[in-house]
Coordinates of C-alpha atoms and ligand atoms in Angstrom, one line a residue:
X1 CA -36.9 -2.8 -45.2
X2 CA -36.8 -1.6 -41.6
X3 CA -35.8 -4.3 -39.1
X4 CA -38.1 -3.0 -36.5
X5 CA -40.6 -0.2 -35.8
X6 CA -40.4 -0.3 -32.1
X7 CA -38.5 -2.0 -29.3
X8 CA -40.3 -5.0 -27.8
X9 CA -40.3 -3.7 -24.3
X10 CA -42.1 -0.5 -25.3
X11 CA -45.4 -2.1 -26.4
X12 CA -48.3 -0.7 -24.4
X13 CA -52.1 -0.6 -24.6
X14 CA -52.0 2.6 -26.5
X15 CA -50.4 0.8 -29.4
X16 CA -53.3 -1.6 -29.9
X17 CA -54.3 -1.6 -33.5
X18 CA -50.8 -0.5 -34.8
X19 CA -49.2 -2.6 -37.4
X20 CA -45.5 -3.0 -36.8
X21 CA -42.4 -5.1 -36.9
X22 CA -40.3 -6.3 -34.0
X23 CA -36.9 -8.0 -34.1
X24 CA -35.0 -9.8 -31.4
X25 CA -34.3 -13.2 -29.8
X26 CA -36.8 -16.0 -29.1
X27 CA -36.6 -16.2 -25.3
X28 CA -39.2 -18.9 -25.1
X29 CA -41.7 -20.7 -27.3
X30 CA -44.8 -22.4 -26.2
X31 CA -47.2 -24.5 -28.4
X32 CA -50.8 -24.4 -27.3
X33 CA -52.7 -26.7 -29.6
X34 CA -52.3 -24.8 -32.8
X35 CA -51.5 -21.4 -31.3
X36 CA -47.8 -20.8 -30.9
X37 CA -46.6 -18.2 -28.4
X38 CA -43.1 -16.8 -28.6
X39 CA -41.5 -14.3 -26.1
X40 CA -39.5 -12.0 -28.2
X41 CA -36.7 -10.3 -26.3
X42 CA -34.5 -7.3 -27.3
X43 CA -32.5 -4.9 -25.2
X44 CA -35.6 -3.1 -24.0
X45 CA -37.5 -6.1 -22.7
X46 CA -40.0 -8.8 -23.8
X47 CA -43.1 -8.8 -25.9
X48 CA -45.4 -11.8 -26.6
X49 CA -45.9 -12.9 -30.2
X50 CA -49.0 -15.0 -31.0
X51 CA -48.9 -17.0 -34.2
X52 CA -52.3 -18.4 -35.2
X53 CA -52.1 -20.9 -38.0
X54 CA -55.6 -19.8 -39.2
X55 CA -54.5 -16.2 -39.5
X56 CA -50.9 -16.8 -40.8
X57 CA -50.3 -20.4 -41.9
X58 CA -46.8 -19.6 -43.3
X59 CA -45.7 -17.9 -40.1
X60 CA -47.0 -20.9 -38.1
X61 CA -44.7 -23.2 -40.1
X62 CA -41.8 -21.0 -39.3
X63 CA -42.8 -20.7 -35.7
X64 CA -42.4 -24.5 -35.2
X65 CA -38.8 -24.3 -36.3
X66 CA -37.9 -21.5 -33.9
X67 CA -35.7 -22.5 -30.9
X68 CA -34.5 -20.6 -27.9
X69 CA -32.2 -17.7 -28.8
X70 CA -32.9 -17.8 -32.6
X71 CA -33.0 -14.3 -33.9
X72 CA -36.4 -13.6 -35.4
X73 CA -38.3 -10.8 -37.0
X74 CA -42.1 -10.6 -36.7
X75 CA -44.7 -8.3 -38.4
X76 CA -48.2 -8.1 -37.2
X77 CA -50.8 -6.1 -35.3
X78 CA -50.7 -5.1 -31.7
X79 CA -53.8 -6.5 -29.9
X80 CA -55.1 -6.3 -26.3
X81 CA -54.8 -9.5 -24.4
X82 CA -57.9 -11.1 -23.1
X83 CA -58.3 -10.1 -19.4
X84 CA -57.4 -13.6 -18.1
X85 CA -54.2 -13.6 -20.2
X86 CA -52.9 -10.2 -18.9
X87 CA -49.5 -10.6 -17.3
X88 CA -49.1 -7.9 -14.6
X89 CA -45.5 -8.7 -13.9
X90 CA -44.5 -7.7 -17.5
X91 CA -44.5 -4.1 -18.6
X92 CA -45.9 -5.3 -22.0
X93 CA -48.2 -7.7 -20.3
X94 CA -51.4 -6.1 -21.4
X95 CA -50.8 -6.6 -25.1
X96 CA -49.4 -9.1 -27.7
X97 CA -48.4 -9.0 -31.3
X98 CA -50.8 -11.0 -33.6
X99 CA -48.2 -12.2 -36.1
X100 CA -48.7 -12.1 -39.9
X101 CA -45.2 -12.7 -41.0
X102 CA -42.4 -14.4 -39.2
X103 CA -38.8 -14.7 -40.3
X104 CA -35.8 -16.6 -38.8
X105 CA -33.0 -14.1 -39.2
X106 CA -30.3 -16.1 -37.5
X107 CA -30.2 -19.5 -36.0
X108 CA -28.5 -20.6 -32.8
X109 CA -26.8 -23.9 -32.0
X110 CA -28.1 -25.7 -28.9
X111 CA -27.3 -23.6 -25.9
X112 CA -24.6 -24.7 -23.4
X113 CA -26.9 -23.5 -20.6
X114 CA -30.4 -22.4 -20.3
X115 CA -31.0 -18.7 -19.6
X116 CA -33.2 -19.2 -16.7
X117 CA -30.8 -21.6 -15.0
X118 CA -29.7 -20.1 -11.7
X119 CA -26.4 -21.7 -10.8
X120 CA -24.5 -22.0 -14.1
X121 CA -20.8 -22.9 -13.6
X122 CA -18.8 -19.7 -13.9
X123 CA -16.3 -21.3 -16.3
X124 CA -19.1 -22.0 -18.7
X125 CA -20.5 -18.5 -18.2
X126 CA -17.2 -17.0 -19.1
X127 CA -16.5 -19.4 -22.0
X128 CA -19.9 -18.3 -23.5
X129 CA -19.8 -14.8 -22.1
X130 CA -21.9 -13.3 -25.0
X131 CA -24.7 -15.6 -24.0
X132 CA -24.3 -14.9 -20.4
X133 CA -24.3 -11.2 -21.1
X134 CA -27.6 -11.6 -22.9
X135 CA -29.2 -12.5 -19.6
X136 CA -31.1 -10.0 -17.4
X137 CA -28.6 -9.8 -14.6
X138 CA -25.6 -9.0 -16.7
X139 CA -27.6 -6.6 -18.9
X140 CA -28.7 -4.8 -15.8
X141 CA -25.1 -4.7 -14.4
X142 CA -23.5 -3.4 -17.6
X143 CA -26.2 -0.7 -18.0
X144 CA -25.8 0.3 -14.4
X145 CA -22.1 0.5 -14.8
X146 CA -22.4 2.8 -17.8
X147 CA -24.8 5.0 -15.9
X148 CA -22.4 5.4 -13.0
X149 CA -19.5 6.1 -15.3
X150 CA -21.5 8.8 -17.1
X151 CA -22.5 10.3 -13.8
X152 CA -18.9 10.4 -12.6
X153 CA -17.8 12.1 -15.8
X154 CA -20.6 14.6 -15.6
X155 CA -19.7 15.5 -12.0
X156 CA -16.0 15.8 -12.7
X157 CA -16.5 17.9 -15.7
X158 CA -18.9 20.2 -13.9
X159 CA -16.4 20.7 -11.1
X160 CA -13.6 21.8 -13.3
X161 CA -11.6 18.6 -13.6
X162 CA -9.8 18.2 -16.9
X163 CA -9.9 14.7 -18.4
X164 CA -6.3 13.9 -19.5
X165 CA -5.2 10.6 -21.1
X166 CA -1.9 9.3 -19.7
X167 CA 0.2 6.6 -21.3
X168 CA -0.3 2.9 -20.9
X169 CA 3.2 2.1 -22.0
X170 CA 5.4 3.6 -19.2
X171 CA 7.9 2.9 -16.4
X172 CA 7.1 1.0 -13.3
X173 CA 4.7 2.9 -11.0
X174 CA 4.9 1.2 -7.6
X175 CA 1.6 0.5 -6.0
X176 CA 2.6 -2.7 -4.3
X177 CA 1.9 -5.2 -7.1
X178 CA 4.1 -6.7 -9.8
X179 CA 4.2 -5.0 -13.2
X180 CA 2.9 -6.3 -16.5
X181 CA 5.7 -5.8 -19.0
X182 CA 5.6 -5.0 -22.7
X183 CA 8.6 -5.9 -24.9
X184 CA 9.7 -3.4 -27.5
X185 CA 10.5 -4.8 -30.9
X186 CA 12.6 -1.7 -31.8
X187 CA 14.7 -1.9 -28.7
X188 CA 15.1 -5.6 -27.8
X189 CA 15.8 -6.3 -24.2
X190 CA 13.9 -3.2 -23.1
X191 CA 10.4 -3.2 -21.7
X192 CA 7.6 -0.9 -20.9
X193 CA 5.6 -1.5 -17.8
X194 CA 1.9 -1.1 -17.9
X195 CA 0.9 1.4 -15.2
X196 CA -0.3 0.1 -11.8
X197 CA -1.8 3.6 -11.7
X198 CA -1.2 6.9 -13.4
X199 CA 0.2 8.2 -10.1
X200 CA 3.4 10.0 -11.4
X201 CA 1.7 11.4 -14.4
X202 CA -1.1 13.0 -12.4
X203 CA 1.4 14.5 -10.0
X204 CA 3.3 15.8 -13.0
X205 CA 0.1 17.3 -14.4
X206 CA -0.2 19.4 -11.2
X207 CA 3.3 20.6 -11.7
X208 CA 2.3 21.3 -15.3
X209 CA -0.4 23.7 -14.0
X210 CA -3.5 21.7 -14.8
X211 CA -5.0 22.5 -11.4
X212 CA -7.6 19.7 -11.4
X213 CA -7.2 16.4 -13.3
X214 CA -9.3 13.3 -13.7
X215 CA -9.4 10.2 -15.8
X216 CA -11.3 6.9 -15.8
X217 CA -7.9 5.2 -16.0
X218 CA -7.2 1.5 -16.7
X219 CA -4.7 0.2 -14.3
X220 CA -2.7 -3.1 -14.5
X221 CA -1.5 -5.0 -11.5
X222 CA 0.0 -8.5 -11.5
X223 CA -1.4 -9.9 -8.3
X224 CA -3.5 -12.9 -7.2
X225 CA -7.1 -12.5 -8.5
X226 CA -9.8 -12.3 -5.9
X227 CA -13.5 -11.4 -5.6
X228 CA -12.5 -7.7 -5.7
X229 CA -9.5 -7.9 -7.9
X230 CA -8.7 -8.3 -11.6
X231 CA -5.4 -7.9 -13.4
X232 CA -6.9 -4.8 -15.1
X233 CA -9.4 -2.5 -13.7
X234 CA -10.6 1.1 -13.9
X235 CA -10.1 3.8 -11.4
X236 CA -11.6 7.2 -11.2
X237 CA -8.2 8.8 -10.9
X238 CA -8.0 12.4 -9.8
X239 CA -5.6 15.1 -8.5
X240 CA -5.9 18.7 -7.3
X241 CA -3.4 21.4 -6.7
X242 CA -3.4 23.4 -3.4
X243 CA -5.9 21.0 -1.8
X244 CA -6.7 20.3 1.8
X245 CA -7.7 16.7 2.3
X246 CA -11.2 18.0 2.9
X247 CA -11.3 19.3 -0.6
X248 CA -10.4 15.8 -1.9
X249 CA -13.0 14.2 0.4
X250 CA -15.7 16.7 -0.7
X251 CA -15.1 15.8 -4.3
X252 CA -15.4 12.1 -3.7
X253 CA -18.5 12.5 -1.6
X254 CA -20.0 14.5 -4.4
X255 CA -19.1 11.8 -6.9
X256 CA -20.6 9.0 -4.7
X257 CA -23.8 11.0 -4.2
X258 CA -24.1 11.9 -7.9
X259 CA -23.8 8.2 -8.7
X260 CA -26.5 7.2 -6.3
X261 CA -28.8 9.9 -7.7
X262 CA -28.1 8.8 -11.3
X263 CA -29.5 5.4 -10.3
X264 CA -32.5 7.0 -8.7
X265 CA -31.3 6.1 -5.2
X266 CA -31.3 8.2 -2.0
X267 CA -27.7 9.4 -1.6
X268 CA -25.9 8.7 1.6
X269 CA -25.7 11.4 4.3
X270 CA -22.8 13.8 4.0
X271 CA -20.2 14.4 5.3
X272 CA -19.2 10.7 5.5
X273 CA -17.9 9.5 8.9
X274 CA -14.2 9.8 9.7
X275 CA -11.9 7.6 11.7
X276 CA -8.2 7.8 12.3
X277 CA -6.4 4.6 11.4
X278 CA -5.4 3.9 15.0
X279 CA -9.0 4.2 16.2
X280 CA -10.3 2.0 13.4
X281 CA -7.7 -0.6 14.4
X282 CA -8.4 -0.3 18.1
X283 CA -12.2 -0.5 17.7
X284 CA -12.5 -2.9 14.8
X285 CA -9.1 -4.4 14.2
X286 CA -9.4 -3.3 10.6
X287 CA -8.6 -0.3 8.5
X288 CA -11.8 -0.9 6.5
X289 CA -14.3 -1.6 9.1
X290 CA -17.9 -2.4 8.3
X291 CA -19.8 0.1 10.4
X292 CA -23.2 -1.5 9.9
X293 CA -22.9 -3.4 13.1
X294 CA -21.1 -3.0 16.5
X295 CA -19.3 -5.9 18.0
X296 CA -16.2 -3.8 18.7
X297 CA -12.9 -5.0 20.1
X298 CA -11.9 -4.4 23.6
X299 CA -8.3 -4.2 25.0
X300 CA -7.4 -6.4 28.0
X301 CA -3.6 -6.1 27.7
X302 CA -3.1 -4.1 30.9
X303 CA -5.5 -6.3 33.0
X304 CA -3.7 -9.5 32.1
X305 CA -0.1 -8.5 32.7
X306 CA 0.2 -10.5 35.9
X307 CA -2.1 -13.3 34.9
X308 CA -1.3 -16.9 35.7
X309 CA -2.5 -17.7 32.2
X310 CA 0.8 -17.4 30.3
X311 CA -0.9 -17.2 26.9
X312 CA -2.3 -13.9 28.0
X313 CA 0.4 -12.5 30.2
X314 CA 3.2 -13.2 27.7
X315 CA 1.4 -11.8 24.7
X316 CA 2.1 -8.2 23.7
X317 CA -1.6 -7.6 23.1
X318 CA -4.8 -9.3 24.5
X319 CA -8.1 -8.2 23.1
X320 CA -11.6 -9.6 23.0
X321 CA -15.0 -9.5 21.4
X322 CA -18.2 -9.8 23.5
X323 CA -20.7 -11.8 21.4
X324 CA -24.3 -11.3 22.5
X325 CA -25.2 -14.9 22.6
X326 CA -24.0 -18.3 23.9
X327 CA -22.0 -20.0 21.2
X328 CA -22.0 -23.8 20.9
X329 CA -18.9 -26.0 21.0
X330 CA -19.2 -26.6 17.3
X331 CA -19.5 -22.8 16.6
X332 CA -16.5 -22.2 18.8
X333 CA -14.5 -24.9 17.1
X334 CA -15.2 -23.4 13.7
X335 CA -14.3 -19.9 14.9
X336 CA -11.0 -21.3 16.1
X337 CA -10.4 -22.7 12.7
X338 CA -11.1 -19.3 11.2
X339 CA -8.7 -17.7 13.7
X340 CA -6.0 -20.1 12.5
X341 CA -6.7 -19.4 8.9
X342 CA -5.9 -15.7 9.7
X343 CA -2.6 -16.6 11.4
X344 CA -3.8 -16.9 15.0
X345 CA -2.7 -19.6 17.3
X346 CA -6.2 -20.2 18.6
X347 CA -9.1 -18.4 20.1
X348 CA -9.7 -18.5 23.9
X349 CA -13.3 -18.1 25.1
X350 CA -15.6 -17.7 28.1
X351 CA -19.2 -18.6 27.7
X352 CA -21.6 -17.0 30.1
X353 CA -24.9 -18.9 30.3
X354 CA -28.4 -17.6 31.1
X355 CA -27.6 -17.7 34.8
X356 CA -24.3 -15.9 34.3
X357 CA -22.3 -19.0 35.1
X358 CA -19.0 -19.3 33.2
X359 CA -18.1 -22.2 31.1
X360 CA -14.6 -22.3 29.8
X361 CA -11.4 -24.3 30.0
X362 CA -9.4 -21.2 30.8
X363 CA -11.7 -19.7 33.5
X364 CA -9.8 -21.4 36.2
X365 CA -6.6 -19.6 35.2
X366 CA -8.1 -16.2 35.1
X367 CA -8.4 -13.9 38.1
X368 CA -12.0 -13.1 39.2
X369 CA -11.4 -9.5 38.4
X370 CA -10.5 -10.3 34.8
X371 CA -13.6 -12.4 34.3
X372 CA -15.7 -9.6 35.9
X373 CA -14.0 -7.0 33.7
X374 CA -15.1 -8.8 30.5
X375 CA -18.5 -10.0 31.7
X376 CA -21.1 -8.7 29.2
X377 CA -24.1 -6.8 30.5
X378 CA -26.6 -9.3 29.3
X379 CA -26.4 -13.0 30.4
X380 CA -26.0 -15.6 27.7
X381 CA -23.0 -14.3 25.9
X382 CA -19.6 -15.4 24.7
X383 CA -16.3 -13.6 25.1
X384 CA -13.7 -14.4 22.5
X385 CA -10.0 -13.6 23.1
X386 CA -7.0 -13.3 20.9
X387 CA -3.5 -12.9 22.4
X388 CA -0.5 -12.2 20.2
X389 CA 1.3 -9.3 18.4
X390 CA -1.1 -6.4 18.1
X391 CA -1.4 -6.5 14.3
X392 CA -2.1 -10.2 14.4
X393 CA -4.6 -9.9 17.2
X394 CA -6.4 -7.2 15.1
X395 CA -6.3 -9.3 12.0
X396 CA -7.8 -12.4 13.7
X397 CA -10.5 -10.6 15.7
X398 CA -11.5 -8.5 12.8
X399 CA -12.0 -11.7 10.7
X400 CA -14.0 -13.2 13.5
X401 CA -16.0 -10.0 13.8
X402 CA -16.9 -9.9 10.1
X403 CA -17.7 -13.5 10.1
X404 CA -20.0 -13.2 13.1
X405 CA -21.5 -10.0 11.7
X406 CA -22.7 -12.1 8.8
X407 CA -23.5 -15.4 10.5
X408 CA -25.4 -13.9 13.4
X409 CA -27.3 -11.5 11.2
X410 CA -25.9 -8.5 13.1
X411 CA -25.4 -6.5 9.9
X412 CA -28.2 -4.0 9.2
X413 CA -28.5 -4.5 5.4
X414 CA -30.6 -1.4 5.0
X415 CA -27.8 0.9 6.0
X416 CA -25.0 2.3 3.9
X417 CA -22.0 3.3 5.9
X418 CA -19.4 5.4 4.1
X419 CA -16.2 6.1 6.0
X420 CA -13.0 8.0 5.6
X421 CA -10.0 6.4 7.3
X422 CA -7.0 8.6 7.7
X423 CA -3.7 9.1 9.6
X424 CA -2.2 5.9 8.5
X425 CA 1.4 5.0 9.4
X426 CA 3.7 6.2 6.6
X427 CA 5.6 2.9 6.6
X428 CA 5.0 -0.7 7.5
X429 CA 7.4 -3.6 7.8
X430 CA 7.8 -5.8 4.7
X431 CA 6.6 -9.2 5.8
X432 CA 9.3 -11.0 3.9
X433 CA 12.4 -8.8 4.4
X434 CA 11.5 -7.0 7.6
X435 CA 12.6 -3.7 6.2
X436 CA 10.5 -0.6 6.0
X437 CA 8.2 -0.2 3.0
X438 CA 5.5 2.2 2.1
X439 CA 2.0 1.5 3.4
X440 CA 0.3 3.3 0.5
X441 CA 2.8 4.3 -2.2
X442 CA 6.2 6.0 -1.9
X443 CA 4.8 9.5 -2.9
X444 CA 2.4 9.8 0.1
X445 CA 2.9 13.0 2.1
X446 CA 4.4 12.9 5.6
X447 CA 2.0 14.3 8.3
X448 CA 3.2 17.8 8.9
X449 CA 5.5 17.7 12.0
X450 CA 6.5 14.1 11.6
X451 CA 9.3 14.8 9.1
X452 CA 12.0 14.4 11.8
X453 CA 10.8 10.9 12.6
X454 CA 11.9 9.8 9.2
X455 CA 15.4 9.2 10.3
X456 CA 14.8 8.6 14.0
X457 CA 11.6 6.5 14.3
X458 CA 10.1 5.9 10.9
X459 CA 7.6 3.4 12.3
X460 CA 5.9 6.2 14.3
X461 CA 5.6 8.7 11.4
X462 CA 2.1 9.2 10.1
X463 CA 1.1 9.9 6.6
X464 CA -1.4 12.1 4.8
X465 CA -3.1 9.1 3.2
X466 CA -6.8 8.3 3.4
X467 CA -9.0 5.5 2.3
X468 CA -12.7 5.6 1.4
X469 CA -14.6 2.6 2.8
X470 CA -18.2 1.5 2.0
X471 CA -19.7 -1.2 4.2
X472 CA -16.4 -2.8 4.8
X473 CA -15.1 -2.6 1.2
X474 CA -12.2 -0.3 0.4
X475 CA -13.4 1.8 -2.5
X476 CA -10.1 3.5 -3.0
X477 CA -7.3 5.6 -1.5
X478 CA -5.4 8.7 -1.9
X479 CA -3.2 11.2 -0.2
X480 CA -1.8 14.7 0.0
X481 CA 1.6 14.1 -1.7
X482 CA 5.2 14.9 -1.1
X483 CA 5.9 18.0 -3.2
X484 CA 9.4 18.6 -2.0
X485 CA 12.2 16.7 -3.7
X486 CA 14.3 16.5 -0.5
X487 CA 11.6 15.0 1.6
X488 CA 10.9 12.5 -1.3
X489 CA 14.6 11.5 -1.2
X490 CA 14.4 11.0 2.6
X491 CA 11.4 8.9 2.3
X492 CA 13.1 6.8 -0.4
X493 CA 16.1 6.4 2.0
X494 CA 13.9 5.0 4.8
X495 CA 12.7 2.3 2.3
X496 CA 16.3 1.4 1.6
X497 CA 16.4 3.2 -1.8
X498 CA 19.7 4.9 -2.1
X499 CA 20.1 8.3 -3.7
X500 CA 21.6 6.7 -6.8
X501 CA 18.8 4.2 -7.1
X502 CA 16.2 6.9 -6.6
X503 CA 17.8 8.9 -9.3
X504 CA 17.8 5.9 -11.7
X505 CA 14.2 4.8 -11.0
X506 CA 12.5 8.1 -10.1
X507 CA 14.9 10.8 -11.4
X508 CA 12.3 12.4 -13.5
X509 CA 10.0 12.7 -10.5
X510 CA 12.7 14.3 -8.4
X511 CA 13.4 16.7 -11.2
X512 CA 9.7 17.5 -11.6
X513 CA 9.5 18.2 -7.9
X514 CA 12.4 20.7 -8.2
X515 CA 10.7 22.7 -10.9
X516 CA 8.0 24.7 -9.1
X517 CA 5.8 21.9 -7.7
X518 CA 2.6 23.1 -6.1
X519 CA 1.3 21.2 -3.1
X520 CA -1.1 18.6 -4.5
X521 CA -3.1 15.6 -3.6
X522 CA -5.7 13.3 -4.9
X523 CA -7.5 10.0 -4.9
X524 CA -8.3 6.9 -7.0
X525 CA -11.6 5.0 -6.6
X526 CA -12.0 1.5 -8.0
X527 CA -14.8 1.8 -10.6
X528 CA -15.6 -1.9 -10.7
X529 CA -15.7 -2.2 -6.9
X530 CA -18.0 0.8 -6.6
X531 CA -20.3 -0.5 -9.4
X532 CA -20.4 -4.0 -7.9
X533 CA -21.5 -2.6 -4.6
X534 CA -24.1 -0.4 -6.3
X535 CA -25.4 -3.5 -8.2
X536 CA -25.5 -5.6 -5.0
X537 CA -22.9 -8.0 -6.4
X538 CA -20.2 -9.6 -4.2
X539 CA -17.8 -10.3 -7.1
X540 CA -16.5 -7.6 -9.5
X541 CA -16.5 -10.2 -12.3
X542 CA -20.3 -9.7 -12.3
X543 CA -19.9 -6.2 -13.5
X544 CA -17.0 -6.7 -15.9
X545 CA -18.0 -7.7 -19.4
X546 CA -15.1 -10.0 -20.1
X547 CA -13.3 -10.7 -16.9
X548 CA -10.4 -13.1 -16.2
X549 CA -11.0 -16.2 -14.2
X550 CA -9.3 -16.7 -10.8
X551 CA -6.4 -18.3 -12.5
X552 CA -5.9 -15.4 -14.8
X553 CA -7.4 -16.7 -18.1
X554 CA -10.0 -15.3 -20.4
X555 CA -12.0 -18.4 -21.4
X556 CA -13.9 -16.9 -24.3
X557 CA -10.8 -15.9 -26.4
X558 CA -8.6 -18.5 -24.8
X559 CA -6.0 -15.9 -23.7
X560 CA -3.2 -16.0 -22.7
X561 CA -1.7 -18.1 -25.5
X562 CA 1.8 -19.2 -26.4
X563 CA 3.5 -17.0 -29.0
X564 CA 5.3 -18.4 -32.1
X565 CA 9.0 -18.7 -31.8
X566 CA 9.8 -16.2 -34.6
X567 CA 7.8 -13.4 -33.0
X568 CA 9.6 -14.0 -29.7
X569 CA 12.9 -13.9 -31.5
X570 CA 12.1 -10.6 -33.1
X571 CA 11.4 -9.3 -29.6
X572 CA 14.6 -10.7 -28.2
X573 CA 12.8 -13.0 -25.9
X574 CA 13.5 -16.6 -25.1
X575 CA 11.0 -18.7 -23.0
X576 CA 12.6 -20.9 -20.4
X577 CA 11.2 -24.4 -20.1
X578 CA 8.5 -24.5 -17.5
X579 CA 8.9 -26.8 -14.5
X580 CA 6.3 -29.5 -14.5
Ligands
LIG1 N1 -2.3 5.9 -7.1 C1 -3.1 5.5 -6.0 C2 -3.8 4.2 -6.2 O1 -3.9 3.7 -7.3 C3 -4.2 6.5 -5.6 C4 -3.7 7.8 -5.2 O2 -2.9 7.9 -4.3 O3 -4.3 8.8 -5.7 O4 -4.2 3.5 -5.3

């Protein structure tokens, strides 16, 4: 017996008169005084079954037993619907199956949520993920994801990139997160680290003469989960030998456009925009600015040096945003809260009314020239100031800018803005220890000409790193790498890694770089982030089949779980009692 002759969503007028079988889930059952209608759903869509007790008394009995999400099989004849029963919103809406035989193949317990419910609790959705995945939104997202991954692979293959699998049991690969560790039974007390990225392997593959490498690589990072972060995620990971950064950018732009095309969408204009990091920070306060709206930052540091207003004159940076409307007291108070959440002390403001009159508790402390310098062209406007360390000012005003962009509807949702940000500082201060640490990863190339700054002024050295940003989301990052062992050592030293420690942790890399290493560079793009944005989803959990919750659990299988004592003993592991 064949389970089905066609898929439900394929039925069309031209099939009228055909006898066939369909199989799938009962999406909905309606009883209409004798006649029973069932929407049968499979992976292709829905078809309407009609069970008429006069035509098929046995099937009618079975139909009464059918509940939502039972698996059923129906045999019958495709018939045209009466004109008044045509459903134009359904591709199969002109026809229905007049059922002769109906079988319940598999029953379902009562559902924990209804499929057409809009706001099902996420915990419940993840606990019953297989039911959630049956729903239209998740079906669409998983299929879209598969299409994008297929398009990426096609593009990479066509452009000479070799897909190489690299190990998941390896040594620490520093990308700024904690490692997930794997104990080794045969060598108790020793651990593999799961890769935060295949960074060192892909560099090694360039030294191995591969020329062009790519992989859809799974990466593991132990860090707090957020809307755009999971413990494990996939990257389109790639590396080229003898590249300029333009070669890398061109590859990524090609991948992005191929993905749009695979989804039948107009690809974004190429080349993508470019901004140097310092310019992105100066204009948007952010290294991943959303360029779909303006509301740029302005600097007022020089103008406020001699100000009576100490909050301004004593701050190392004073910047402002000119908002094109009068904000109410309540709005200002909530923006001030937002500024504090981002580490600011507050948010000073000047409100200019329709007549151009200024309303503000700080106006009396500001010189007339300063007020005139910030007065927006149009009346009815609000100027918001932050005064503090430059990076903090940037962080606060950028958060306010993004918030206002959304709240005031300044974002042009019809636009797609792709952007390359480059020329990042090579190092940044570790917030906890105050020492220099990498801003991307320790293998990022130094901007040619900045090598001498490594010892004298590391904070001023720029890197050869670049990020790809789409509508304010960082899609990924990459760089031209260090291919000289001596420079690599010097970079380690700036970060407080002694030559001995470098040898111990990265000796193999230093050796690789001494064995004929070609200049090389690459990139990694977060696949789930990219897919989520393509799907119009704000949370990557919506495009991951079985994601972890924000607290790092997987509710369907119940992982993670405790492990029996004897297994731990075999691994040489003892679990310390957990504080309450
Ligand atoms: N390994 C880097 C990352 O995972 C990407 C790269 O530099 O190619 O972010």
